[in-house]
Tab-separated table of C-alpha atoms in Angstrom:
chain	number	residue	atom	x	y	z
A	18	UNK	CA	-2.932	22.881	18.337
A	19	UNK	CA	-2.093	19.219	18.124
A	20	UNK	CA	-3.287	18.192	21.527
A	21	UNK	CA	-6.759	19.605	20.881
A	22	UNK	CA	-6.927	18.001	17.379
A	23	UNK	CA	-6.039	14.684	19.109
A	24	UNK	CA	-8.802	14.970	21.619
A	25	UNK	CA	-11.243	15.939	18.879
A	26	UNK	CA	-10.374	12.995	16.525
A	27	UNK	CA	-10.402	10.459	19.525
A	28	UNK	CA	-13.913	11.772	20.513
A	29	UNK	CA	-15.140	11.485	16.844
A	30	UNK	CA	-13.691	7.965	16.680
A	31	UNK	CA	-15.546	6.934	19.755
A	32	UNK	CA	-18.838	8.419	18.267
A	33	UNK	CA	-18.294	6.955	14.958
A	34	UNK	CA	-15.920	4.005	15.153
A	35	UNK	CA	-16.609	2.788	11.647
A	36	UNK	CA	-15.382	5.913	9.979
A	37	UNK	CA	-11.778	5.390	8.746
A	38	UNK	CA	-11.369	9.153	8.280
A	39	UNK	CA	-11.337	9.882	12.051
A	40	UNK	CA	-8.568	7.356	12.616
A	41	UNK	CA	-6.592	8.491	9.504
A	42	UNK	CA	-6.611	12.039	10.722
A	43	UNK	CA	-5.671	10.905	14.204
A	44	UNK	CA	-2.770	9.004	12.847
A	45	UNK	CA	-1.638	12.191	10.938
A	46	UNK	CA	-1.757	14.375	13.930
A	47	UNK	CA	0.218	11.833	16.043
A	48	UNK	CA	2.796	11.586	13.269
A	49	UNK	CA	3.051	15.488	13.253
A	50	UNK	CA	4.069	15.349	16.975
A	51	UNK	CA	6.422	12.475	16.410
A	52	UNK	CA	4.174	9.977	18.284
A	53	UNK	CA	4.794	7.232	15.802
A	54	UNK	CA	3.503	4.431	17.999
A	55	UNK	CA	0.007	6.057	18.329
A	56	UNK	CA	0.054	6.984	14.615
A	57	UNK	CA	0.633	3.275	13.697
A	58	UNK	CA	-2.191	2.170	16.016
A	59	UNK	CA	-4.625	4.564	14.474
A	60	UNK	CA	-3.542	3.680	10.828
A	61	UNK	CA	-3.888	-0.014	11.701
A	62	UNK	CA	-7.556	0.851	12.709
A	63	UNK	CA	-7.887	2.506	9.280
A	64	UNK	CA	-6.683	-0.699	7.674
A	65	UNK	CA	-9.079	-2.924	9.700
A	66	UNK	CA	-11.904	-0.862	8.212
A	67	UNK	CA	-10.412	-0.415	4.689
A	68	UNK	CA	-7.729	-3.309	4.224
A	69	UNK	CA	-6.998	-2.217	0.579
A	70	UNK	CA	-6.436	1.504	1.302
A	71	UNK	CA	-3.005	2.119	-0.428
A	72	UNK	CA	-2.359	5.386	1.279
A	73	UNK	CA	-3.017	3.897	4.710
A	74	UNK	CA	-0.629	0.946	3.972
A	75	UNK	CA	2.081	3.225	2.746
A	76	UNK	CA	1.608	5.571	5.926
A	77	UNK	CA	1.633	2.585	8.202
A	78	UNK	CA	4.863	1.320	6.656
A	79	UNK	CA	6.342	4.831	7.149
A	80	UNK	CA	5.303	4.799	10.874
A	81	UNK	CA	6.659	1.356	11.438
A	82	UNK	CA	10.084	2.444	9.797
A	83	UNK	CA	10.170	5.449	12.151
A	84	UNK	CA	9.670	2.909	15.053
A	85	UNK	CA	12.606	0.953	13.515
A	86	UNK	CA	10.370	-1.956	12.990
A	87	UNK	CA	11.648	-3.088	9.557
A	88	UNK	CA	9.839	-6.264	9.463
A	89	UNK	CA	6.354	-4.593	10.157
A	90	UNK	CA	7.164	-1.900	7.693
A	91	UNK	CA	7.867	-4.569	4.947
A	92	UNK	CA	4.597	-6.265	5.741
A	93	UNK	CA	2.621	-3.148	4.888
A	94	UNK	CA	4.735	-2.449	1.721
A	95	UNK	CA	4.197	-6.134	0.483
A	96	UNK	CA	0.429	-5.676	1.025
A	97	UNK	CA	0.574	-2.425	-0.919
A	98	UNK	CA	2.349	-4.201	-3.675
A	99	UNK	CA	-0.225	-6.933	-3.824
A	100	UNK	CA	-2.827	-4.200	-4.188
A	101	UNK	CA	-0.958	-2.264	-6.876
A	102	UNK	CA	1.562	-4.490	-8.423
A	103	UNK	CA	2.636	-2.017	-11.089
A	104	UNK	CA	3.442	0.811	-8.620
A	105	UNK	CA	7.051	1.308	-9.193
A	106	UNK	CA	7.627	3.551	-6.283
A	107	UNK	CA	6.414	0.612	-3.947
A	108	UNK	CA	8.634	-1.793	-5.691
A	109	UNK	CA	11.724	0.459	-5.538
A	110	UNK	CA	11.009	1.099	-1.887
A	111	UNK	CA	10.724	-2.578	-1.091
A	112	UNK	CA	13.868	-3.281	-3.053
A	113	UNK	CA	15.939	-0.655	-1.175
A	114	UNK	CA	14.707	-1.786	2.268
A	115	UNK	CA	15.416	-5.466	1.453
A	116	UNK	CA	18.967	-4.462	0.557
A	117	UNK	CA	19.399	-2.753	3.953
A	118	UNK	CA	17.863	-5.781	5.680
A	119	UNK	CA	20.332	-8.105	3.550
A	120	UNK	CA	17.388	-10.199	2.473
A	121	UNK	CA	19.058	-10.939	-1.011
A	122	UNK	CA	16.790	-13.590	-2.197
A	123	UNK	CA	13.680	-11.304	-1.724
A	124	UNK	CA	15.551	-8.485	-3.168
A	125	UNK	CA	16.215	-10.434	-6.407
A	126	UNK	CA	12.471	-10.860	-6.847
A	127	UNK	CA	11.563	-7.286	-6.362
A	128	UNK	CA	14.585	-5.823	-8.344
A	129	UNK	CA	13.647	-8.059	-11.203
A	130	UNK	CA	10.111	-6.749	-11.090
A	131	UNK	CA	11.520	-3.306	-11.156
A	132	UNK	CA	13.637	-4.213	-14.048
A	133	UNK	CA	10.628	-5.766	-15.992
A	134	UNK	CA	8.774	-2.593	-15.600
A	135	UNK	CA	11.770	-0.373	-16.458
A	136	UNK	CA	14.419	-2.107	-18.278
A	137	UNK	CA	16.519	1.112	-18.505
A	138	UNK	CA	17.052	1.167	-14.743
A	139	UNK	CA	20.727	0.508	-13.999
A	140	UNK	CA	19.778	0.506	-10.303
A	141	UNK	CA	17.492	-2.286	-10.850
A	142	UNK	CA	19.984	-4.322	-12.761
A	143	UNK	CA	22.685	-3.482	-10.288
A	144	UNK	CA	20.599	-4.546	-7.340
A	145	UNK	CA	20.006	-7.991	-8.984
A	146	UNK	CA	23.670	-8.416	-9.981
A	147	UNK	CA	24.873	-7.556	-6.436
A	148	UNK	CA	22.217	-9.789	-4.839
A	149	UNK	CA	22.920	-12.705	-7.106
A	150	UNK	CA	26.607	-12.349	-6.149
A	151	UNK	CA	25.779	-12.380	-2.439
A	152	UNK	CA	23.953	-15.545	-2.563
A	153	UNK	CA	26.184	-17.122	-5.133
A	154	UNK	CA	23.612	-17.386	-8.108
A	155	UNK	CA	26.313	-17.444	-10.920
A	156	UNK	CA	23.901	-17.866	-13.750
A	157	UNK	CA	21.810	-14.778	-12.615
A	158	UNK	CA	24.997	-12.852	-11.923
A	159	UNK	CA	26.248	-13.466	-15.465
A	160	UNK	CA	22.917	-12.550	-16.890
A	161	UNK	CA	22.838	-9.149	-15.228
A	162	UNK	CA	26.510	-8.494	-15.592
A	163	UNK	CA	25.855	-8.650	-19.424
A	164	UNK	CA	22.804	-6.502	-19.104
A	165	UNK	CA	24.804	-3.808	-17.151
A	166	UNK	CA	27.647	-4.080	-19.646
A	167	UNK	CA	25.150	-3.407	-22.599
A	168	UNK	CA	23.751	-0.394	-20.675
A	169	UNK	CA	26.983	1.298	-20.826
């Protein structure tokens, strides 16, 4: 019963506004009924209370994506990357999203970080290669062309 759960978590949040769990659970319930706007509002409250909560950042990014707010989703992902710079899943997600946003300069930065962590990833190398072609960076394009050729 999602409606009842929402009422309960809202009341709990009013009684104890400094407990991030109430807002986190409220966000989850709102997400379950496809109310991404309210899910994001609740998750942003979690982040006010716990700015370094990696799970909350990733959830907020997901809700922003569902609301088709790519820039906001990217803000949350970049903050998650700052908190956990070796998290390959976060780096890969950022790379793919930057590709769809056609932000090739930034894409190169994250795809190279991906490649540094996993130098067997053809996808990472391919992203750097394609993005360097798009922005006209011939030196980087050649470097990753060679890397890709050597992978085969």
